[in-house]
Coordinates of C-alpha atoms in Angstrom, one line a residue:
Chain A
M201 CA -166.5 91.9 111.1
N202 CA -168.3 94.3 113.4
E203 CA -171.6 92.5 113.5
I204 CA -172.4 91.0 116.9
W205 CA -172.5 87.6 115.5
D206 CA -170.4 86.2 112.7
W207 CA -172.0 83.0 111.2
A208 CA -169.1 82.3 108.9
Y209 CA -166.7 82.3 111.7
T210 CA -169.2 80.3 113.7
W211 CA -169.1 77.5 111.1
E212 CA -165.4 77.6 110.9
I213 CA -164.8 77.1 114.6
L214 CA -167.5 74.6 115.3
P215 CA -165.6 71.5 114.2
I216 CA -162.6 72.6 116.2
L217 CA -164.8 73.0 119.4
A218 CA -166.4 69.7 118.7
R219 CA -163.1 68.0 118.7
A220 CA -162.1 69.7 121.9
S221 CA -165.5 68.6 123.5
L222 CA -164.1 65.1 123.0
V223 CA -161.5 66.0 125.6
T224 CA -164.0 67.5 127.9
I225 CA -166.1 64.3 127.8
Q226 CA -163.0 62.1 128.3
A227 CA -162.1 64.0 131.4
T228 CA -165.6 63.9 132.7
I229 CA -166.0 60.2 132.2
L230 CA -162.6 59.2 133.5
G231 CA -162.8 61.7 136.3
F232 CA -166.2 60.4 137.4
I233 CA -165.3 56.6 137.3
L234 CA -162.4 57.6 139.6
A235 CA -164.6 59.6 141.8
A236 CA -167.3 57.0 142.1
T237 CA -164.7 54.3 142.9
L238 CA -162.6 56.4 145.4
G239 CA -165.7 57.6 147.0
L240 CA -166.8 54.0 147.7
V241 CA -163.4 53.2 149.1
F242 CA -163.2 56.3 151.2
A243 CA -166.9 55.5 152.6
I244 CA -165.9 51.9 153.4
L245 CA -162.5 52.8 155.1
R246 CA -164.4 55.5 157.1
M247 CA -166.5 52.7 158.7
S248 CA -163.6 50.8 159.8
Q249 CA -163.6 49.7 163.4
S250 CA -159.9 50.8 163.8
P251 CA -159.3 54.5 164.2
W252 CA -156.0 53.9 162.6
I253 CA -157.8 53.6 159.4
S254 CA -161.1 55.6 159.7
L255 CA -159.7 58.9 161.2
P256 CA -156.9 59.5 158.7
V257 CA -159.3 58.7 156.0
A258 CA -162.0 61.1 157.5
G259 CA -159.2 63.8 157.8
F260 CA -158.2 63.5 154.2
V261 CA -161.7 63.6 152.9
E262 CA -162.5 66.7 155.0
F263 CA -159.3 68.4 153.8
I264 CA -159.9 67.7 150.1
R265 CA -163.6 68.9 150.6
S266 CA -162.5 72.1 152.2
T267 CA -159.8 73.3 149.7
P268 CA -160.6 74.5 146.2
L269 CA -160.5 72.1 143.2
L270 CA -158.3 74.7 141.3
I271 CA -155.6 74.7 144.0
Q272 CA -155.7 70.7 143.9
I273 CA -155.3 70.7 140.1
F274 CA -152.3 73.1 140.4
F275 CA -150.9 71.1 143.3
I276 CA -151.0 67.9 141.3
F277 CA -149.7 69.4 138.2
F278 CA -147.0 71.7 139.5
V279 CA -146.0 70.3 142.9
F280 CA -146.1 66.5 142.2
P281 CA -143.2 66.8 139.8
E282 CA -141.0 68.1 142.7
F283 CA -141.6 64.7 144.2
G284 CA -140.8 62.9 140.8
I285 CA -144.4 62.4 139.8
V286 CA -144.7 64.0 136.5
L287 CA -148.2 63.7 134.8
S288 CA -149.5 65.1 131.6
A289 CA -151.9 68.0 132.0
L290 CA -155.0 65.9 131.2
T291 CA -153.9 63.1 133.7
A292 CA -153.3 65.6 136.4
G293 CA -156.6 67.2 135.8
I294 CA -158.6 63.9 135.7
L295 CA -156.8 62.7 138.9
A296 CA -157.8 66.2 140.6
L297 CA -161.5 65.9 139.5
G298 CA -161.6 62.2 140.7
L299 CA -160.2 63.0 144.0
H300 CA -162.1 66.1 144.7
Y301 CA -165.5 64.6 143.7
G302 CA -164.5 61.2 145.3
T303 CA -164.7 62.9 148.6
Y304 CA -168.2 64.2 147.7
C305 CA -169.2 60.8 146.6
S306 CA -168.1 59.2 149.7
E307 CA -170.5 61.3 151.7
V308 CA -173.2 60.1 149.4
Y309 CA -172.2 56.5 149.8
R310 CA -172.0 57.0 153.5
A311 CA -175.6 58.1 153.7
G312 CA -176.5 55.1 151.6
L313 CA -174.7 52.8 153.9
A314 CA -176.0 54.2 156.9
N315 CA -179.6 53.7 155.7
I316 CA -179.1 49.9 155.6
P317 CA -181.1 48.5 158.5
R318 CA -179.0 46.8 161.3
G319 CA -180.8 43.5 160.7
Q320 CA -179.2 43.2 157.3
W321 CA -175.8 43.2 158.9
E322 CA -177.0 40.9 161.8
A323 CA -178.5 38.5 159.2
S324 CA -175.0 38.5 157.3
T325 CA -173.3 37.7 160.6
A326 CA -175.7 35.1 161.5
L327 CA -175.0 33.4 158.1
N328 CA -171.5 33.6 158.8
L329 CA -170.8 35.8 155.6
S330 CA -167.3 37.2 155.5
G331 CA -166.8 41.0 155.7
Y332 CA -166.1 41.0 151.9
H333 CA -169.2 39.2 151.0
T334 CA -171.4 41.0 153.4
F335 CA -170.5 44.3 151.7
K336 CA -170.4 42.9 148.1
D337 CA -173.5 40.8 148.1
V338 CA -175.8 42.2 150.9
I339 CA -174.9 45.8 151.7
I340 CA -173.7 47.5 148.5
P341 CA -176.4 46.2 146.2
Q342 CA -178.9 47.8 148.6
A343 CA -177.0 50.9 149.3
I344 CA -176.2 52.1 145.8
P345 CA -179.5 52.3 143.9
P346 CA -181.0 54.8 146.3
V347 CA -177.9 57.1 146.0
V348 CA -177.8 57.0 142.3
P349 CA -179.7 60.4 141.8
A350 CA -177.3 62.2 144.1
L351 CA -174.2 60.6 142.4
G352 CA -175.7 61.7 139.2
N353 CA -175.9 65.3 140.4
Y354 CA -172.2 65.1 141.1
L355 CA -171.4 63.8 137.6
V356 CA -173.1 66.8 136.2
A357 CA -171.3 69.0 138.7
L358 CA -168.1 67.5 137.8
F359 CA -168.7 68.0 134.2
K360 CA -169.3 71.7 134.7
E361 CA -166.0 72.1 136.5
T362 CA -164.0 70.7 133.6
P363 CA -163.3 74.2 132.4
L364 CA -160.9 74.5 135.3
L365 CA -158.5 72.2 133.5
S366 CA -157.8 75.1 131.1
A367 CA -155.8 76.7 133.9
I368 CA -153.2 74.0 133.3
A369 CA -153.6 74.2 129.5
V370 CA -155.6 71.0 128.9
L371 CA -157.1 71.5 125.4
E372 CA -160.5 71.0 126.5
L373 CA -163.5 73.1 125.4
M374 CA -162.8 76.3 127.4
Q375 CA -159.1 76.4 126.7
T376 CA -159.8 75.8 123.0
A377 CA -162.3 78.6 123.0
K378 CA -159.8 80.9 124.6
I379 CA -157.1 80.2 122.1
L380 CA -159.5 80.9 119.3
G381 CA -160.7 84.1 120.8
S382 CA -157.2 85.3 121.5
E383 CA -156.2 84.6 117.8
T384 CA -159.1 86.4 116.2
F385 CA -160.1 88.7 119.1
R386 CA -163.6 87.5 118.7
Y387 CA -164.6 85.8 121.9
T388 CA -168.5 86.1 121.4
E389 CA -168.8 83.0 119.2
P390 CA -166.3 80.7 120.9
I391 CA -167.4 81.4 124.4
T392 CA -171.1 81.2 123.5
L393 CA -170.8 78.0 121.7
V394 CA -168.9 76.5 124.7
G395 CA -171.9 77.5 126.7
I396 CA -174.2 76.0 124.3
F397 CA -172.1 72.7 124.3
F398 CA -172.3 72.5 128.1
L399 CA -176.0 73.2 128.1
V400 CA -176.7 70.4 125.6
F401 CA -174.5 67.8 127.4
S402 CA -175.9 68.7 130.7
L403 CA -179.4 68.2 129.4
V404 CA -178.6 65.0 127.7
T405 CA -176.9 63.6 130.8
A406 CA -179.8 64.5 133.0
A407 CA -182.1 62.8 130.7
L408 CA -180.0 59.7 130.7
L409 CA -179.7 59.8 134.5
R410 CA -183.6 59.7 134.7
Q411 CA -183.7 56.7 132.6
V412 CA -181.1 54.9 134.8
E413 CA -183.1 55.9 138.0
G414 CA -186.4 54.6 136.4
W415 CA -184.7 51.3 135.5
L416 CA -183.3 51.1 139.0
K417 CA -186.7 51.7 140.4
R418 CA -188.4 49.0 138.2
R419 CA -185.5 46.6 139.1
G420 CA -185.7 47.4 142.7
G421 CA -189.5 46.6 142.8
G422 CA -188.4 43.0 142.2
Chain B
M70 CA -158.5 36.1 181.2
R71 CA -159.3 32.9 183.0
E72 CA -158.2 29.3 183.5
T73 CA -159.7 26.9 180.7
N74 CA -161.7 24.2 182.1
G75 CA -159.5 21.5 180.8
S76 CA -161.1 18.4 179.2
A77 CA -163.9 19.3 177.1
G78 CA -165.3 16.0 176.2
E79 CA -168.6 14.1 175.4
A80 CA -170.1 15.1 178.7
M81 CA -170.1 18.8 177.7
P82 CA -173.5 20.3 176.9
M83 CA -174.3 21.7 173.4
V84 CA -174.4 25.2 174.8
R85 CA -173.0 26.4 178.1
F86 CA -173.3 30.0 179.5
D87 CA -170.7 30.2 182.3
H88 CA -171.2 33.3 184.4
V89 CA -172.0 35.4 181.5
T90 CA -172.5 39.1 182.2
K91 CA -173.6 41.7 179.7
A92 CA -173.9 45.4 180.4
Y93 CA -174.7 48.4 178.4
G94 CA -172.9 51.2 180.2
S95 CA -174.2 51.1 183.8
L96 CA -177.1 48.9 182.9
T97 CA -176.5 45.2 183.5
V98 CA -178.7 43.2 181.2
L99 CA -177.5 39.8 182.3
N100 CA -175.9 39.2 185.5
A101 CA -173.5 36.1 185.8
L102 CA -175.8 33.8 183.8
N103 CA -175.4 30.1 184.0
L104 CA -177.2 28.1 181.5
D105 CA -176.6 24.6 180.0
V106 CA -178.5 23.3 177.1
A107 CA -178.1 19.7 176.2
H108 CA -177.8 18.1 172.6
G109 CA -181.1 18.3 171.0
E110 CA -182.9 20.0 173.8
K111 CA -185.6 22.6 173.0
V112 CA -185.5 25.4 175.5
A113 CA -188.0 28.2 175.6
I114 CA -187.1 31.5 177.1
I115 CA -189.8 33.7 178.4
G116 CA -190.0 36.6 180.6
P117 CA -191.1 40.4 180.6
S118 CA -189.5 42.7 178.0
G119 CA -186.3 44.0 179.4
S120 CA -185.4 40.8 181.3
G121 CA -182.6 40.0 179.0
K122 CA -184.0 37.1 177.1
T123 CA -183.3 38.4 173.5
T124 CA -179.7 39.3 174.6
V125 CA -179.1 35.5 175.5
L126 CA -179.7 34.7 171.9
R127 CA -177.8 37.7 170.5
M128 CA -174.6 36.9 172.5
L129 CA -174.8 33.2 171.4
M130 CA -175.1 34.4 167.8
T131 CA -172.2 36.6 168.5
L132 CA -174.1 39.7 167.6
E133 CA -173.2 41.1 171.0
R134 CA -169.9 41.1 172.9
I135 CA -170.2 39.7 176.4
N136 CA -168.6 41.6 179.3
D137 CA -167.6 38.6 181.5
G138 CA -167.8 35.0 181.6
V139 CA -167.5 32.4 178.7
I140 CA -170.0 30.9 176.3
Y141 CA -169.2 27.4 175.2
V142 CA -170.5 25.5 172.2
E143 CA -170.0 21.7 172.1
G144 CA -167.4 22.2 174.9
E145 CA -165.3 24.6 172.9
P146 CA -165.3 28.3 174.1
L147 CA -167.1 30.6 171.5
T148 CA -166.5 34.0 173.0
H149 CA -162.9 33.1 173.7
M150 CA -160.1 31.1 172.5
E151 CA -157.2 29.2 174.1
R152 CA -153.7 30.9 174.0
G153 CA -151.0 29.1 176.0
G154 CA -153.5 27.6 178.4
K155 CA -155.4 30.9 178.9
L156 CA -158.6 32.1 177.4
V157 CA -158.3 35.4 175.6
P158 CA -161.2 37.1 173.7
A159 CA -161.8 35.3 170.3
N160 CA -160.7 36.8 167.1
Q161 CA -162.8 37.0 164.0
R162 CA -161.3 33.7 162.6
H163 CA -162.3 31.8 165.7
L164 CA -165.8 33.4 165.8
R165 CA -166.4 32.4 162.1
R166 CA -165.3 28.9 162.7
L167 CA -167.7 28.4 165.7
R168 CA -170.5 30.6 164.5
G169 CA -171.1 28.1 161.7
K170 CA -172.7 25.8 164.2
I171 CA -175.5 28.3 165.1
G172 CA -178.3 29.5 162.9
M173 CA -180.7 32.5 163.9
V174 CA -184.1 33.5 162.9
F175 CA -185.1 37.0 163.7
Q176 CA -188.3 38.8 164.7
H177 CA -188.2 41.0 161.6
F178 CA -187.1 38.2 159.3
N179 CA -184.2 40.3 158.1
L180 CA -184.3 38.7 154.5
F181 CA -182.3 40.3 151.9
P182 CA -184.7 42.3 150.0
H183 CA -182.8 42.3 146.6
M184 CA -182.7 38.5 146.3
N185 CA -185.5 36.1 145.7
A186 CA -186.5 33.4 148.1
L187 CA -184.2 30.9 146.5
K188 CA -181.2 33.3 146.3
N189 CA -181.7 34.1 150.0
C190 CA -181.1 30.4 150.7
V191 CA -178.2 30.0 148.3
E192 CA -176.0 32.8 149.0
A193 CA -174.4 31.9 152.2
P194 CA -173.8 28.1 151.4
V195 CA -172.1 29.1 148.1
T196 CA -169.9 31.9 149.5
V197 CA -169.3 30.5 153.1
L198 CA -169.5 26.7 152.8
K199 CA -168.1 26.8 149.2
M200 CA -170.9 24.4 148.1
P201 CA -171.3 24.2 144.3
R202 CA -174.1 26.5 143.1
R203 CA -176.1 23.7 141.6
E204 CA -176.0 21.6 144.9
A205 CA -176.9 24.7 147.0
E206 CA -179.9 25.4 144.8
E207 CA -181.0 21.8 145.0
R208 CA -180.8 21.9 148.7
A209 CA -182.4 25.3 149.0
T210 CA -185.3 24.2 147.0
E211 CA -185.8 21.1 149.2
L212 CA -185.8 23.4 152.3
L213 CA -188.2 25.8 150.8
E214 CA -190.5 22.9 149.8
M215 CA -190.1 21.6 153.4
V216 CA -191.4 25.0 154.9
G217 CA -194.3 24.8 152.2
L218 CA -192.9 27.5 149.8
G219 CA -191.8 25.2 146.9
D220 CA -193.9 27.4 144.6
K221 CA -192.4 30.8 145.7
L222 CA -188.7 30.2 144.9
G223 CA -188.6 33.2 142.4
H224 CA -190.5 35.6 144.7
Y225 CA -188.9 38.5 146.3
P226 CA -189.5 39.3 150.0
S227 CA -191.7 42.2 149.2
Q228 CA -194.0 39.8 147.3
L229 CA -194.4 37.5 150.3
S230 CA -196.7 37.6 153.4
G231 CA -194.9 38.0 156.7
G232 CA -195.5 34.3 157.5
Q233 CA -194.1 33.4 154.2
Q234 CA -191.0 35.6 154.8
Q235 CA -190.3 34.2 158.2
R236 CA -190.5 30.7 156.7
V237 CA -187.9 31.6 154.0
A238 CA -185.8 33.0 156.8
I239 CA -186.0 29.6 158.5
A240 CA -184.9 27.8 155.4
R241 CA -182.2 30.2 154.9
A242 CA -180.7 29.5 158.3
L243 CA -181.2 25.8 157.9
A244 CA -179.3 25.9 154.6
M245 CA -176.1 26.6 156.6
R246 CA -176.6 23.3 158.4
P247 CA -176.6 24.6 161.9
K248 CA -176.5 22.3 165.0
I249 CA -178.1 25.0 167.1
M250 CA -181.2 27.1 166.0
L251 CA -182.1 30.3 167.7
F252 CA -185.6 31.8 167.2
D253 CA -185.9 35.3 168.5
E254 CA -189.6 36.2 168.9
V255 CA -190.2 34.8 165.4
T256 CA -194.0 35.2 165.4
S257 CA -194.1 38.7 167.2
A258 CA -194.1 40.7 164.0
L259 CA -196.8 38.6 162.3
D260 CA -200.4 39.1 162.0
P261 CA -202.2 36.7 164.3
E262 CA -203.5 34.5 161.5
L263 CA -200.1 33.9 160.1
V264 CA -198.5 32.8 163.3
G265 CA -199.7 29.2 163.0
E266 CA -197.9 28.5 159.7
V267 CA -194.6 29.6 161.2
L268 CA -195.0 27.6 164.5
N269 CA -195.9 24.5 162.3
V270 CA -192.6 24.7 160.5
I271 CA -190.8 25.0 163.8
R272 CA -192.9 21.9 165.1
K273 CA -191.8 20.0 162.0
L274 CA -188.1 20.9 162.6
G275 CA -188.4 19.8 166.1
A276 CA -189.7 16.4 165.1
E277 CA -187.5 15.7 162.0
H278 CA -184.3 17.2 162.9
D279 CA -181.6 16.6 165.5
L280 CA -181.4 20.2 166.3
T281 CA -180.8 22.1 169.6
M282 CA -183.2 25.0 169.7
L283 CA -183.5 27.9 171.9
M284 CA -186.5 30.3 171.3
V285 CA -187.6 33.5 172.9
T286 CA -191.2 33.5 172.7
H287 CA -194.5 35.1 173.8
Q288 CA -196.5 32.2 172.6
M289 CA -196.9 30.4 175.9
G290 CA -199.2 27.7 174.5
F291 CA -196.6 26.8 171.9
A292 CA -193.8 26.9 174.6
K293 CA -195.9 24.5 176.8
E294 CA -196.3 22.1 174.0
F295 CA -192.9 22.2 172.3
A296 CA -190.3 22.9 174.8
D297 CA -188.3 20.4 177.0
R298 CA -187.6 23.0 179.4
V299 CA -188.8 26.6 180.0
C300 CA -186.7 29.3 181.5
F301 CA -188.3 32.3 183.1
F302 CA -186.0 35.4 182.8
Y303 CA -186.4 38.3 185.3
A304 CA -184.0 41.2 185.7
G305 CA -181.1 39.6 183.9
K306 CA -181.3 36.2 185.7
I307 CA -183.2 33.0 185.3
A308 CA -185.7 33.3 188.0
E309 CA -187.2 30.0 187.5
E310 CA -186.6 27.0 185.2
G311 CA -188.2 23.6 184.7
P312 CA -190.4 21.3 182.4
P313 CA -193.3 23.3 180.9
E314 CA -195.9 21.4 182.8
E315 CA -194.4 22.5 186.1
I316 CA -193.7 26.1 185.2
F317 CA -197.0 26.7 183.7
A318 CA -199.1 24.8 186.0
N319 CA -197.4 25.3 189.2
P320 CA -194.9 28.3 189.2
K321 CA -193.1 28.7 192.4
N322 CA -191.4 32.0 191.9
E323 CA -193.7 35.1 192.6
R324 CA -192.4 36.8 189.6
T325 CA -193.3 33.8 187.4
Q326 CA -196.8 33.8 188.7
Q327 CA -197.2 37.4 188.2
F328 CA -195.9 37.2 184.7
L329 CA -198.0 34.1 183.7
S330 CA -201.2 35.4 185.1
A331 CA -200.6 38.8 183.3
V332 CA -199.8 37.0 179.9
L333 CA -202.8 34.6 180.2
E334 CA -205.1 37.5 181.1
A335 CA -204.2 39.2 177.8
T336 CA -204.9 36.3 175.6

């Protein structure tokens, strides 16, 4: 047991970590869907003509962006129950990830929306399109493809922050590795394996994103 | 707020600018403009840059708010609506109802780059006029054929020349069945050899349709031949107006004379 790397132990814990990685992936995918959706909502609300809508949203976005994700995770998990909102650890974690990265995504969308030439808005007005159809049919289809790479970066960033959910005992990769380590007093294998899992998933995600970007470019070329 | 001018009847012009003022900060672009355009009339608006001529079209298209005065369309206030005998600034609903009578073609086309030519002309009739998609596509195809692009339905704007894009933009505006068409320097962004094809489409529209047209243009030859009336704008006002024969052959205002001789010298 004194060797630096114990292969028998490695094979023993690998299936356990593989199962835990499903929780990590679940938190990443659901968290990012929430972030991408909330981000678009924030970005559109911030464009509102009414300061009663745009200013509170801008304030909220700045507030979330300027406070640590870990505190937000704790707040949702430990403080929300005080107000009668009791969430499972995983749900609280996904909500925190979605909110936190939603504010980052909103900045990305904002840049994309700001890059749409004024003429597109004016043509929409001249054709009498409603605000809803202007956004849905004219503006958003043009604003989103150019910002997909930036959104993809936040997907990878969000994924790499999921170990923070171990702080509220979500049984994702990191928390599972910590438990394994504390049971056997061998941390080398579990922690290293978790690192390798993250490396592999990050590389796979980055490769997939490049495929999506390439596809969007070909499609955008008409 | 101001009094409504009561009975808006048959006698009202298609478009009326009633003491319309537009200012950006301390810069007054249009100063108490009065302009009536009759049903079916073709009006060319000419003048030096910065004279407010494009602003006239943009206000009528409701792309710009006005600071004072009222714009009427078919006798009904466009920029305002009646509330208890008074005119108050129009809300979105009122604007959307009246804006439907007006179509606009822009200097830089402003086609939707992610839609092909047909889709550009189908989108608004389907979503705004609630036209069945099949019918909208048939009409759009007819319009694109009318502007000479029947073989380019599936082409995206990036695959079309400037002149072709502008003709799609004309078809797109016509697909909304406007009564009034606004042309804002529609040939200014085109290579010289492409100007003719766009002007030909406008000629055809003028001959075949019962449209009221307002065009801001630098094509003096076209204005002379096509327009029923020419308005020369200078410093936010109509300095001179009249039938093209008169304005071009025998301008009375000194500013008009200077402008025309400068323009004619350049061509």
